[in-house]
Amino acid sequence: MSLERAAALVAAARHVVVFTGAGMSAESGVPTFRDDLTGLWARYDAGNLATPEAFHADPDLVWGWYAWRAARARAAEPNAGHRAVAALEAAIPATTVVTQNVDDLHERAGSTAPIHLHGSLFAPRCVGDGAHPAALIDAEEPDEGRRIAPPRCVTCGALVRPGVVWFGEALPEAALHAAVAAAAGCDVLLTVGTSGVVYPAAEIPRIAARAGAAVIQVNPDATPLDAVSTVNLRGTAATLLPALVPA
Ligand code: NAD
């Protein structure tokens, strides 16, 4: 019943925003943040690995973790949920994908220009001049728990860092601006696989709700976004999203 209601809302929409988090890629085998800190990484927490302070204190540890994550993301394939998001854009051209994910599975599924609020595993940059050097995070699968020295910038010799937004860092201004504008102007916002607790990204569905859009949530678990959701679909991205694509 609620699935039919959600599909009807999407079918009637002119501008849809799809806001995604780590749960979107879970069925592709890319773990959510909590599940990522397993095995040999389990003795660390995100504060040891995903902050500027952590990189400053131990760049080899942090680069090793991101190299491991990048290798796993590269080996993953888009799931039926990513493909449904791309199909939604084909059916409703004014569809904006806003992701907190740092993998590239939306692009590989066919979404044309997903907005990456938290950067990318595949766009490392120099800590000195901010440029994006040619050096990429190692393509081969690094050993779990292995330290790897980051490359040096080809221009200035400074360390190269992962091109992701770490805790305590500002989001890329243009991406945030575009995401806020899309959320404020859409009829329907689909929030998929996000716990809705990482700010300011978690404001995006709330902005849409305040502006009068219908918010449809896809998540197997309850989240704080239940409170702003018009329709709550309890289930996974790959199983539910295909049913929301207009025929
Ligand atoms: P999160 O880990 O806080 O929450 C994930 C949410 O997904 C949870 O609410 C969970 O119930 C739900 N979920 C799990 N499996 C699902 C499925 N199959 N279908 C639908 N929902 C499912 O993730 P978040 O809200 O994105 O925030 C954490 C931060 O971690 C973000 O900043 C993100 O950038 C980063 N992150 C990204 C990736 C990635 O790029 N794939 C992976 C891990 C973490």
XYZ file of N, CA and C and ligand atoms in Angstrom:
785
model
N 0.837 -1.206 0.000
C 0.000 0.000 0.000
C 0.870 1.255 0.000
N 1.787 1.329 0.958
C 2.648 2.522 0.998
C 3.589 2.556 -0.209
N 3.941 1.350 -0.727
C 4.791 1.314 -1.925
C 4.029 1.910 -3.114
N 2.737 1.564 -3.205
C 1.919 2.131 -4.289
C 1.765 3.641 -4.133
N 1.586 4.078 -2.915
C 1.450 5.524 -2.667
C 2.749 6.240 -3.066
N 3.871 5.651 -2.699
C 5.165 6.253 -3.043
C 5.347 6.290 -4.558
N 4.990 5.188 -5.232
C 5.142 5.142 -6.699
C 4.253 6.195 -7.359
N 3.064 6.400 -6.821
C 2.161 7.410 -7.389
C 2.729 8.819 -7.185
N 3.298 9.071 -6.025
C 3.920 10.388 -5.784
C 5.060 10.635 -6.769
N 5.894 9.620 -6.991
C 7.028 9.770 -7.913
C 6.511 9.982 -9.338
N 5.508 9.198 -9.739
C 4.990 9.287 -11.112
C 4.406 10.666 -11.412
N 3.887 11.323 -10.369
C 3.250 12.638 -10.575
C 4.258 13.790 -10.435
N 5.491 13.482 -10.066
C 6.458 14.543 -9.766
C 7.080 15.139 -11.031
N 7.432 16.425 -10.927
C 8.154 17.080 -12.022
C 9.651 17.130 -11.721
N 9.982 17.350 -10.452
C 11.392 17.394 -10.053
C 11.591 16.496 -8.835
N 12.414 15.485 -9.013
C 12.675 14.525 -7.934
C 14.129 14.683 -7.481
N 14.335 14.668 -6.169
C 15.700 14.587 -5.627
C 15.856 13.209 -4.994
N 16.942 12.532 -5.323
C 17.268 11.261 -4.671
C 18.482 11.517 -3.796
N 18.291 11.375 -2.497
C 19.348 11.678 -1.517
C 19.825 10.343 -0.938
N 21.089 10.008 -1.161
C 21.535 8.662 -0.784
C 22.685 8.682 0.216
N 22.733 7.586 0.993
C 23.817 7.387 1.948
C 24.401 5.995 1.804
N 25.205 5.630 2.762
C 25.986 4.397 2.662
C 25.120 3.154 2.425
N 23.875 3.153 2.935
C 22.996 1.997 2.746
C 22.673 1.745 1.275
N 22.777 2.780 0.451
C 22.518 2.645 -0.990
C 23.502 1.641 -1.606
N 24.728 1.640 -1.109
C 25.765 0.779 -1.693
C 25.975 -0.505 -0.909
N 25.222 -0.697 0.168
C 25.438 -1.874 1.028
C 25.241 -3.171 0.235
N 24.195 -3.190 -0.621
C 23.934 -4.429 -1.377
C 24.898 -4.624 -2.552
N 25.777 -3.661 -2.762
C 26.862 -3.853 -3.727
C 28.104 -4.403 -3.022
N 27.995 -4.588 -1.708
C 29.133 -5.101 -0.951
C 30.051 -4.013 -0.429
N 29.659 -2.736 -0.609
C 30.438 -1.637 -0.032
C 29.854 -1.387 1.360
N 30.624 -1.624 2.394
C 30.024 -1.567 3.726
C 29.656 -0.164 4.172
N 28.650 -0.075 5.043
C 28.346 1.210 5.661
C 29.507 1.561 6.598
N 29.518 2.789 7.043
C 30.655 3.279 7.814
C 30.899 2.395 9.030
N 29.809 2.061 9.718
C 29.943 1.250 10.935
C 30.508 -0.122 10.583
N 29.977 -0.708 9.476
C 30.416 -2.052 9.103
C 31.819 -2.054 8.505
N 32.301 -0.876 8.110
C 33.617 -0.784 7.488
C 34.727 -0.973 8.513
N 34.435 -0.638 9.756
C 35.474 -0.705 10.779
C 35.472 -2.109 11.383
N 35.763 -3.072 10.516
C 35.750 -4.471 10.946
C 37.130 -5.059 10.769
N 37.270 -6.332 11.095
C 38.535 -7.022 10.875
C 39.679 -6.263 11.516
N 40.738 -6.115 10.752
C 41.931 -5.474 11.316
C 41.745 -3.978 11.536
N 40.696 -3.414 10.952
C 40.441 -1.984 11.182
C 39.596 -1.764 12.438
N 39.107 -2.852 13.052
C 38.137 -2.721 14.145
C 38.708 -2.002 15.366
N 40.049 -2.002 15.482
C 40.604 -1.336 16.675
C 40.615 0.185 16.524
N 40.252 0.675 15.350
C 40.191 2.132 15.151
C 38.738 2.578 15.138
N 38.514 3.876 15.312
C 37.177 4.387 15.027
C 37.324 5.501 14.002
N 36.161 6.039 13.566
C 36.208 7.029 12.486
C 37.080 8.225 12.882
N 37.129 8.520 14.174
C 37.944 9.642 14.636
C 39.439 9.418 14.437
N 39.866 8.131 14.393
C 41.273 7.813 14.136
C 41.605 7.861 12.652
N 40.571 7.785 11.812
C 40.807 7.529 10.390
C 40.218 8.577 9.453
N 39.184 9.275 9.886
C 38.456 10.156 8.966
C 38.423 11.592 9.479
N 39.550 12.068 9.942
C 39.662 13.470 10.371
C 40.982 14.030 9.849
N 41.065 15.361 9.695
C 42.341 15.964 9.290
C 43.427 15.694 10.333
N 43.030 15.654 11.602
C 44.008 15.411 12.676
C 44.614 14.014 12.534
N 43.756 13.040 12.189
C 44.246 11.664 12.028
C 45.257 11.595 10.888
N 44.957 12.281 9.777
C 45.876 12.249 8.627
C 47.187 12.928 8.980
N 47.094 14.020 9.707
C 48.298 14.741 10.114
C 49.169 13.858 11.027
N 48.502 13.150 11.952
C 49.244 12.347 12.933
C 49.837 11.089 12.309
N 49.103 10.472 11.372
C 49.549 9.185 10.828
C 49.056 9.042 9.389
N 49.687 9.764 8.449
C 49.189 9.735 7.060
C 49.194 8.343 6.445
N 50.168 7.508 6.826
C 50.248 6.180 6.201
C 49.074 5.298 6.636
N 48.677 5.441 7.895
C 47.533 4.675 8.393
C 46.260 5.094 7.651
N 46.047 6.403 7.555
C 44.816 6.910 6.941
C 44.799 6.590 5.449
N 45.936 6.800 4.761
C 45.986 6.478 3.325
C 45.755 4.982 3.104
N 46.303 4.148 3.981
C 46.113 2.698 3.868
C 44.646 2.320 3.973
N 43.944 2.978 4.899
C 42.509 2.667 5.074
C 41.725 3.084 3.842
N 42.008 4.291 3.306
C 41.288 4.761 2.124
C 41.661 3.950 0.887
N 42.907 3.509 0.801
C 43.304 2.672 -0.338
C 42.525 1.363 -0.299
N 42.353 0.829 0.895
C 41.598 -0.422 1.068
C 40.135 -0.203 0.700
N 39.556 0.904 1.157
C 38.157 1.211 0.833
C 37.983 1.456 -0.674
N 38.963 2.175 -1.265
C 38.856 2.473 -2.706
C 38.926 1.195 -3.524
N 39.796 0.274 -3.114
C 39.919 -0.984 -3.860
C 38.617 -1.766 -3.779
N 37.991 -1.757 -2.606
C 36.724 -2.487 -2.468
C 35.603 -1.815 -3.256
N 35.590 -0.486 -3.272
C 34.561 0.221 -4.047
C 34.755 -0.049 -5.540
N 36.020 -0.090 -5.965
C 36.308 -0.321 -7.386
C 35.874 -1.724 -7.806
N 36.013 -2.672 -6.894
C 35.655 -4.060 -7.210
C 34.137 -4.283 -7.156
N 33.400 -3.333 -6.562
C 31.946 -3.502 -6.410
C 31.235 -3.123 -7.716
N 30.016 -3.628 -7.856
C 29.180 -3.294 -9.020
C 27.929 -2.574 -8.536
N 27.394 -1.647 -9.342
C 26.118 -1.019 -8.971
C 25.048 -2.094 -8.755
N 24.134 -1.857 -7.805
C 23.058 -2.828 -7.570
C 21.761 -2.328 -8.240
N 20.711 -3.110 -8.067
C 19.430 -2.777 -8.722
C 18.904 -1.416 -8.257
N 19.285 -1.008 -7.052
C 18.872 0.304 -6.546
C 19.551 1.435 -7.312
N 20.869 1.318 -7.523
C 21.576 2.338 -8.323
C 20.994 2.405 -9.733
N 20.699 1.230 -10.290
C 20.159 1.210 -11.658
C 18.779 1.842 -11.707
N 17.981 1.632 -10.659
C 16.649 2.248 -10.618
C 16.770 3.771 -10.525
N 17.744 4.268 -9.785
C 17.933 5.725 -9.689
C 18.286 6.284 -11.075
N 19.138 5.576 -11.808
C 19.487 6.027 -13.163
C 18.255 5.968 -14.080
N 17.442 4.930 -13.928
C 16.218 4.797 -14.751
C 15.213 5.896 -14.406
N 15.194 6.288 -13.143
C 14.296 7.370 -12.718
C 14.668 8.668 -13.436
N 15.969 8.907 -13.555
C 16.438 10.109 -14.253
C 16.057 10.047 -15.737
N 16.077 8.839 -16.314
C 15.676 8.703 -17.721
C 14.179 8.991 -17.869
N 13.379 8.593 -16.855
C 11.923 8.773 -16.929
C 11.511 10.200 -16.569
N 12.216 10.795 -15.600
C 11.901 12.164 -15.153
C 13.206 12.963 -15.257
N 13.412 13.667 -16.377
C 14.716 14.308 -16.598
C 15.125 15.270 -15.479
N 14.140 15.927 -14.835
C 14.512 16.825 -13.735
C 14.664 16.019 -12.441
N 15.611 15.101 -12.482
C 15.948 14.298 -11.297
C 17.355 14.686 -10.877
N 17.516 14.997 -9.603
C 18.840 15.359 -9.090
C 19.255 14.311 -8.068
N 20.431 13.722 -8.291
C 20.954 12.747 -7.332
C 21.963 13.456 -6.432
N 21.713 13.382 -5.142
C 22.611 13.991 -4.152
C 23.090 12.853 -3.267
N 24.387 12.593 -3.271
C 24.877 11.458 -2.498
C 25.903 11.870 -1.452
N 25.846 11.155 -0.325
C 26.893 11.301 0.685
C 27.987 10.267 0.443
N 27.767 9.413 -0.554
C 28.720 8.327 -0.776
C 29.949 8.813 -1.525
N 31.058 8.185 -1.196
C 32.330 8.557 -1.818
C 32.735 7.534 -2.880
N 31.870 6.526 -3.113
C 32.115 5.594 -4.218
C 31.556 6.208 -5.508
N 31.707 5.478 -6.620
C 31.227 6.013 -7.915
C 30.144 5.129 -8.519
N 29.369 4.455 -7.650
C 28.398 3.476 -8.169
C 27.201 4.137 -8.845
N 26.811 5.347 -8.422
C 25.734 6.041 -9.146
C 26.180 6.331 -10.581
N 27.375 6.856 -10.741
C 27.882 7.164 -12.090
C 27.935 5.901 -12.936
N 28.465 4.834 -12.316
C 28.628 3.602 -13.099
C 27.287 2.966 -13.451
N 26.224 3.294 -12.687
C 24.887 2.780 -13.023
C 24.231 3.625 -14.112
N 24.772 4.838 -14.376
C 24.204 5.664 -15.439
C 23.634 6.999 -14.997
N 23.688 7.327 -13.712
C 23.279 8.678 -13.293
C 24.271 9.672 -13.901
N 23.760 10.778 -14.443
C 24.666 11.629 -15.230
C 25.555 12.536 -14.383
N 25.003 13.173 -13.377
C 25.829 14.135 -12.634
C 25.472 14.133 -11.149
N 25.709 13.004 -10.469
C 25.391 13.000 -9.035
C 26.224 14.040 -8.292
N 25.576 14.710 -7.349
C 26.280 15.699 -6.527
C 26.914 14.950 -5.352
N 28.218 15.022 -5.259
C 28.929 14.313 -4.183
C 29.179 15.274 -3.018
N 28.305 15.198 -2.025
C 28.446 16.129 -0.890
C 29.700 15.868 -0.065
N 30.146 14.612 -0.041
C 31.282 14.261 0.822
C 32.526 13.875 0.030
N 32.586 14.342 -1.222
C 33.785 14.093 -2.022
C 33.804 12.689 -2.605
N 34.995 12.248 -3.001
C 35.132 11.001 -3.740
C 36.407 10.274 -3.328
N 36.326 8.942 -3.349
C 37.532 8.136 -3.104
C 38.509 8.254 -4.266
N 38.022 8.757 -5.394
C 38.821 8.707 -6.618
C 39.292 10.085 -7.080
N 39.308 11.047 -6.165
C 39.780 12.398 -6.524
C 40.722 12.931 -5.442
N 41.834 12.214 -5.212
C 42.756 12.686 -4.173
C 43.331 14.051 -4.532
N 43.709 14.803 -3.524
C 44.250 16.133 -3.822
C 45.405 16.451 -2.876
N 46.171 17.427 -3.323
C 47.364 17.832 -2.588
C 46.964 18.633 -1.347
N 47.617 18.368 -0.215
C 47.286 19.158 0.973
C 47.856 20.577 0.869
N 48.855 20.743 -0.027
C 49.492 22.053 -0.146
C 48.737 22.987 -1.069
N 48.718 22.663 -2.357
C 48.124 23.605 -3.312
C 46.680 23.253 -3.659
N 46.137 22.158 -3.110
C 44.727 21.805 -3.346
C 44.462 21.244 -4.727
N 45.499 21.093 -5.530
C 45.298 20.603 -6.895
C 44.936 19.120 -6.874
N 44.385 18.649 -7.962
C 44.095 17.229 -8.092
C 45.194 16.615 -8.929
N 46.195 16.030 -8.322
C 47.299 15.457 -9.102
C 46.857 14.169 -9.786
N 47.674 13.708 -10.715
C 47.311 12.523 -11.487
C 47.340 11.254 -10.632
N 48.142 11.268 -9.586
C 48.282 10.058 -8.776
C 46.945 9.666 -8.164
N 46.580 8.408 -8.315
C 45.319 7.929 -7.747
C 45.615 6.952 -6.612
N 44.617 6.787 -5.759
C 44.749 5.775 -4.716
C 44.994 4.420 -5.389
N 45.930 3.639 -4.815
C 46.356 2.362 -5.415
C 45.186 1.534 -5.932
N 45.338 1.015 -7.132
C 44.264 0.238 -7.733
C 44.225 -1.187 -7.178
N 45.382 -1.719 -6.801
C 45.381 -3.119 -6.345
C 44.837 -3.210 -4.916
N 44.311 -4.367 -4.600
C 43.728 -4.590 -3.265
C 44.842 -4.568 -2.223
N 44.856 -3.547 -1.370
C 45.889 -3.543 -0.339
C 45.495 -4.489 0.791
N 46.480 -4.967 1.531
C 46.165 -5.845 2.664
C 45.359 -5.064 3.682
N 44.410 -5.777 4.299
C 43.621 -5.158 5.348
C 44.545 -4.736 6.484
N 44.328 -3.542 6.968
C 45.103 -3.079 8.115
C 46.496 -2.593 7.761
N 46.841 -2.534 6.449
C 48.209 -2.167 6.062
C 48.375 -0.664 5.928
N 49.454 -0.151 6.469
C 49.801 1.259 6.254
C 50.387 1.408 4.854
N 50.026 2.504 4.197
C 50.596 2.793 2.866
C 50.955 4.273 2.834
N 52.182 4.578 2.429
C 52.589 5.985 2.373
C 51.832 6.683 1.250
N 51.219 7.842 1.516
C 50.544 8.561 0.438
C 51.546 9.073 -0.583
N 51.109 9.245 -1.836
C 52.015 9.831 -2.819
C 52.277 11.302 -2.509
N 53.244 11.868 -3.213
C 53.547 13.304 -3.087
C 52.989 14.025 -4.300
N 52.602 15.280 -4.099
C 52.076 16.094 -5.194
C 53.147 16.278 -6.267
N 52.747 16.092 -7.525
C 53.713 16.209 -8.613
C 54.167 17.664 -8.798
N 53.370 18.623 -8.303
C 53.704 20.038 -8.497
C 54.555 20.583 -7.354
N 54.110 20.354 -6.114
C 54.781 21.022 -5.002
C 55.442 20.066 -4.009
N 55.232 18.774 -4.169
C 55.908 17.819 -3.293
C 55.221 17.570 -1.965
N 54.115 18.278 -1.714
C 53.388 18.051 -0.459
C 52.647 16.709 -0.518
N 52.169 16.273 0.645
C 51.433 15.000 0.674
C 50.127 15.105 -0.117
N 49.734 13.995 -0.715
C 48.415 13.883 -1.357
C 47.479 13.220 -0.345
N 46.279 13.771 -0.227
C 45.295 13.243 0.733
C 44.061 12.719 -0.003
N 43.284 11.846 0.630
C 42.033 11.414 -0.003
C 41.111 12.613 -0.235
N 40.393 12.586 -1.371
C 39.537 13.723 -1.739
C 38.155 13.631 -1.138
N 38.092 13.219 0.106
C 36.797 13.083 0.797
C 36.681 14.184 1.844
N 35.450 14.415 2.291
C 35.224 15.384 3.365
C 35.331 14.633 4.684
N 36.255 15.052 5.514
C 36.434 14.404 6.813
C 35.574 15.082 7.866
N 35.360 14.371 8.979
C 34.616 14.955 10.098
C 35.298 16.264 10.498
N 34.487 17.287 10.687
C 35.032 18.580 11.093
C 35.385 19.478 9.919
N 35.291 18.959 8.678
C 35.618 19.780 7.509
C 34.342 20.318 6.853
N 34.506 21.425 6.144
C 33.369 22.017 5.428
C 33.064 21.183 4.182
N 31.790 21.162 3.805
C 31.408 20.486 2.557
C 31.789 21.379 1.381
N 32.024 20.770 0.205
C 32.320 21.595 -0.973
C 31.154 22.556 -1.222
N 31.475 23.845 -1.305
C 30.433 24.883 -1.297
C 29.455 24.751 -2.476
N 30.002 24.545 -3.680
C 29.139 24.493 -4.867
C 28.203 23.289 -4.784
N 28.715 22.154 -4.300
C 27.897 20.943 -4.191
C 26.778 21.160 -3.175
N 27.108 21.747 -2.041
C 26.096 21.968 -1.004
C 25.025 22.937 -1.504
N 25.472 23.986 -2.187
C 24.559 24.995 -2.718
C 23.591 24.356 -3.717
N 24.124 23.540 -4.618
C 23.283 22.882 -5.633
C 22.306 21.917 -4.974
N 22.757 21.208 -3.951
C 21.893 20.235 -3.269
C 20.767 20.945 -2.520
N 21.083 22.035 -1.854
C 20.066 22.794 -1.110
C 19.036 23.358 -2.086
N 19.506 23.904 -3.209
C 18.583 24.479 -4.195
C 17.661 23.396 -4.760
N 18.215 22.226 -5.055
C 17.391 21.135 -5.595
C 16.363 20.696 -4.556
N 16.781 20.567 -3.296
C 15.860 20.120 -2.247
C 14.737 21.132 -2.040
N 15.086 22.404 -2.124
C 14.082 23.456 -1.890
C 13.096 23.551 -3.044
N 13.458 23.026 -4.226
C 12.605 23.198 -5.404
C 11.952 21.919 -5.907
N 12.133 20.805 -5.195
C 11.589 19.540 -5.732
C 10.165 19.291 -5.247
N 9.459 18.368 -5.936
C 8.136 17.933 -5.463
C 8.254 16.714 -4.571
N 9.247 15.864 -4.893
C 9.422 14.607 -4.158
C 10.907 14.430 -3.868
N 11.209 14.100 -2.627
C 12.585 13.739 -2.274
C 12.575 12.311 -1.751
N 13.425 11.491 -2.383
C 13.596 10.109 -1.916
C 14.859 10.069 -1.068
N 14.748 9.647 0.183
C 15.951 9.527 1.011
C 16.226 8.042 1.194
N 17.421 7.615 0.785
C 17.701 6.183 0.661
C 18.988 5.818 1.397
N 18.885 4.915 2.358
C 20.091 4.345 2.967
C 20.942 5.332 3.720
N 20.297 6.272 4.368
C 21.077 7.199 5.194
C 20.481 7.261 6.593
N 21.378 7.341 7.569
C 20.923 7.397 8.964
C 20.406 8.792 9.306
N 20.738 9.780 8.471
C 20.210 11.132 8.682
C 20.762 11.810 9.922
N 21.956 11.445 10.303
C 22.529 12.055 11.510
C 23.828 12.828 11.223
N 24.339 12.719 9.976
C 25.581 13.420 9.645
C 25.221 14.774 9.016
N 25.498 15.843 9.738
C 25.149 17.199 9.284
C 26.355 17.850 8.632
N 26.164 18.813 7.715
C 24.884 19.397 7.312
C 24.119 18.594 6.260
N 24.681 17.477 5.754
C 23.978 16.724 4.701
C 22.571 16.334 5.140
N 22.407 15.980 6.411
C 21.113 15.503 6.897
C 20.035 16.580 6.848
N 20.434 17.823 6.587
C 19.452 18.898 6.408
C 18.689 18.763 5.086
N 19.281 18.094 4.100
C 18.713 18.095 2.741
C 17.267 17.582 2.726
N 16.973 16.403 3.299
C 15.558 15.987 3.300
C 14.676 16.898 4.140
N 15.237 17.459 5.176
C 14.441 18.355 6.039
C 14.101 19.652 5.291
N 15.026 20.131 4.466
C 14.764 21.331 3.646
C 13.614 21.039 2.680
N 13.656 19.867 2.044
C 12.594 19.509 1.098
C 11.245 19.438 1.816
N 11.233 18.815 2.997
C 9.968 18.680 3.750
C 9.425 20.060 4.113
N 10.324 20.934 4.562
C 9.868 22.287 4.949
C 9.310 23.048 3.757
N 9.872 22.780 2.563
C 9.416 23.486 1.359
C 8.147 22.860 0.779
N 7.627 21.811 1.421
C 6.350 21.244 0.997
C 6.453 20.010 0.117
N 7.669 19.497 -0.109
C 7.808 18.291 -0.929
C 7.385 17.058 -0.131
N 6.968 16.024 -0.847
C 6.724 14.725 -0.213
C 8.076 14.044 -0.024
N 8.329 13.515 1.157
C 9.584 12.808 1.427
C 9.278 11.314 1.550
N 9.978 10.532 0.726
C 9.809 9.073 0.756
C 11.116 8.481 1.269
N 11.042 7.716 2.339
C 12.260 7.132 2.902
C 12.336 5.640 2.592
N 13.523 5.204 2.147
C 13.793 3.778 1.932
C 14.916 3.380 2.867
N 14.599 2.554 3.864
C 15.597 2.151 4.855
C 15.023 0.966 5.623
N 15.817 -0.066 5.862
C 15.273 -1.188 6.636
C 15.028 -0.835 8.101
N 15.687 0.218 8.576
C 15.581 0.565 10.001
C 14.956 1.937 10.203
N 14.496 2.170 11.417
C 14.000 3.497 11.781
C 15.168 4.476 11.821
N 14.920 5.731 11.449
C 15.944 6.785 11.527
C 15.264 8.064 12.018
N 16.049 9.070 12.378
C 15.438 10.347 12.753
C 14.646 10.986 11.607
N 14.881 10.519 10.355
C 14.144 11.082 9.216
C 12.721 10.528 9.119
N 12.390 9.540 9.954
C 10.992 9.067 9.996
C 10.055 10.247 10.238
N 10.532 11.172 11.072
C 9.666 12.278 11.506
C 9.291 13.211 10.361
N 10.114 13.281 9.301
C 9.787 14.193 8.192
C 9.308 13.439 6.954
N 9.174 12.118 7.076
C 8.826 11.322 5.895
C 7.317 11.210 5.714
N 6.881 11.465 4.475
C 5.474 11.316 4.119
C 5.140 9.830 4.000
N 6.075 9.077 3.397
C 5.921 7.630 3.256
C 7.220 6.977 3.712
N 7.091 6.008 4.597
C 8.255 5.285 5.100
C 8.252 3.882 4.533
N 9.220 3.555 3.692
C 9.281 2.208 3.135
C 10.388 1.455 3.858
N 10.004 0.466 4.640
C 10.968 -0.312 5.419
C 11.488 -1.467 4.570
N 12.659 -1.292 4.016
C 13.236 -2.340 3.181
C 14.503 -1.807 2.553
N 15.083 -2.591 1.678
C 16.385 -2.206 1.140
C 16.258 -1.475 -0.198
N 17.323 -0.779 -0.539
C 17.357 0.008 -1.774
C 17.155 -0.878 -3.003
N 17.864 -1.991 -3.069
C 17.810 -2.828 -4.281
C 16.455 -3.504 -4.449
N 15.763 -3.771 -3.341
C 14.467 -4.444 -3.474
C 13.332 -3.450 -3.734
N 13.410 -2.247 -3.159
C 12.270 -1.328 -3.244
C 12.366 -0.311 -4.386
N 13.551 0.209 -4.659
C 13.638 1.318 -5.627
C 13.129 0.963 -7.032
N 13.373 -0.270 -7.537
C 12.867 -0.556 -8.892
C 11.365 -0.359 -9.010
N 10.621 -0.558 -7.921
C 9.154 -0.414 -7.975
C 8.720 1.051 -8.014
N 9.658 1.965 -7.821
C 9.297 3.389 -7.803
C 9.578 4.087 -9.135
N 10.128 3.356 -10.090
C 10.431 3.958 -11.396
C 9.182 3.922 -12.258
N 8.732 5.101 -12.740
C 7.529 5.092 -13.592
C 7.751 4.240 -14.842
N 6.692 3.517 -15.244
C 6.828 2.594 -16.397
C 7.045 3.384 -17.674
P 25.329 5.433 7.847
O 26.289 4.290 7.857
O 25.278 6.352 9.006
O 23.829 4.870 7.664
C 23.530 3.900 6.705
C 22.022 3.729 6.691
O 21.703 2.804 5.654
C 21.439 3.153 7.988
O 20.326 3.935 8.377
C 21.000 1.733 7.585
O 19.830 1.317 8.282
C 20.727 1.907 6.113
N 20.871 0.709 5.296
C 21.687 -0.351 5.488
N 21.557 -1.226 4.490
C 20.646 -0.705 3.623
C 20.104 -1.128 2.377
N 20.484 -2.285 1.821
N 19.199 -0.340 1.752
C 18.801 0.841 2.308
N 19.285 1.290 3.495
C 20.197 0.530 4.139
O 25.589 6.196 6.478
P 25.323 7.701 6.033
O 23.994 8.157 6.523
O 25.637 7.728 4.586
O 26.398 8.584 6.821
C 27.683 8.157 7.161
C 28.867 8.726 6.353
O 29.619 7.616 5.877
C 28.550 9.523 5.142
O 29.192 10.714 5.271
C 29.176 8.766 3.960
O 29.911 9.667 3.169
C 30.134 7.817 4.561
N 30.259 6.489 3.910
C 30.160 6.333 2.548
C 30.258 5.065 1.973
C 30.181 4.910 0.468
O 30.623 5.798 -0.248
N 29.609 3.812 -0.060
C 30.457 3.937 2.766
C 30.579 4.145 4.156
C 30.461 5.416 4.703
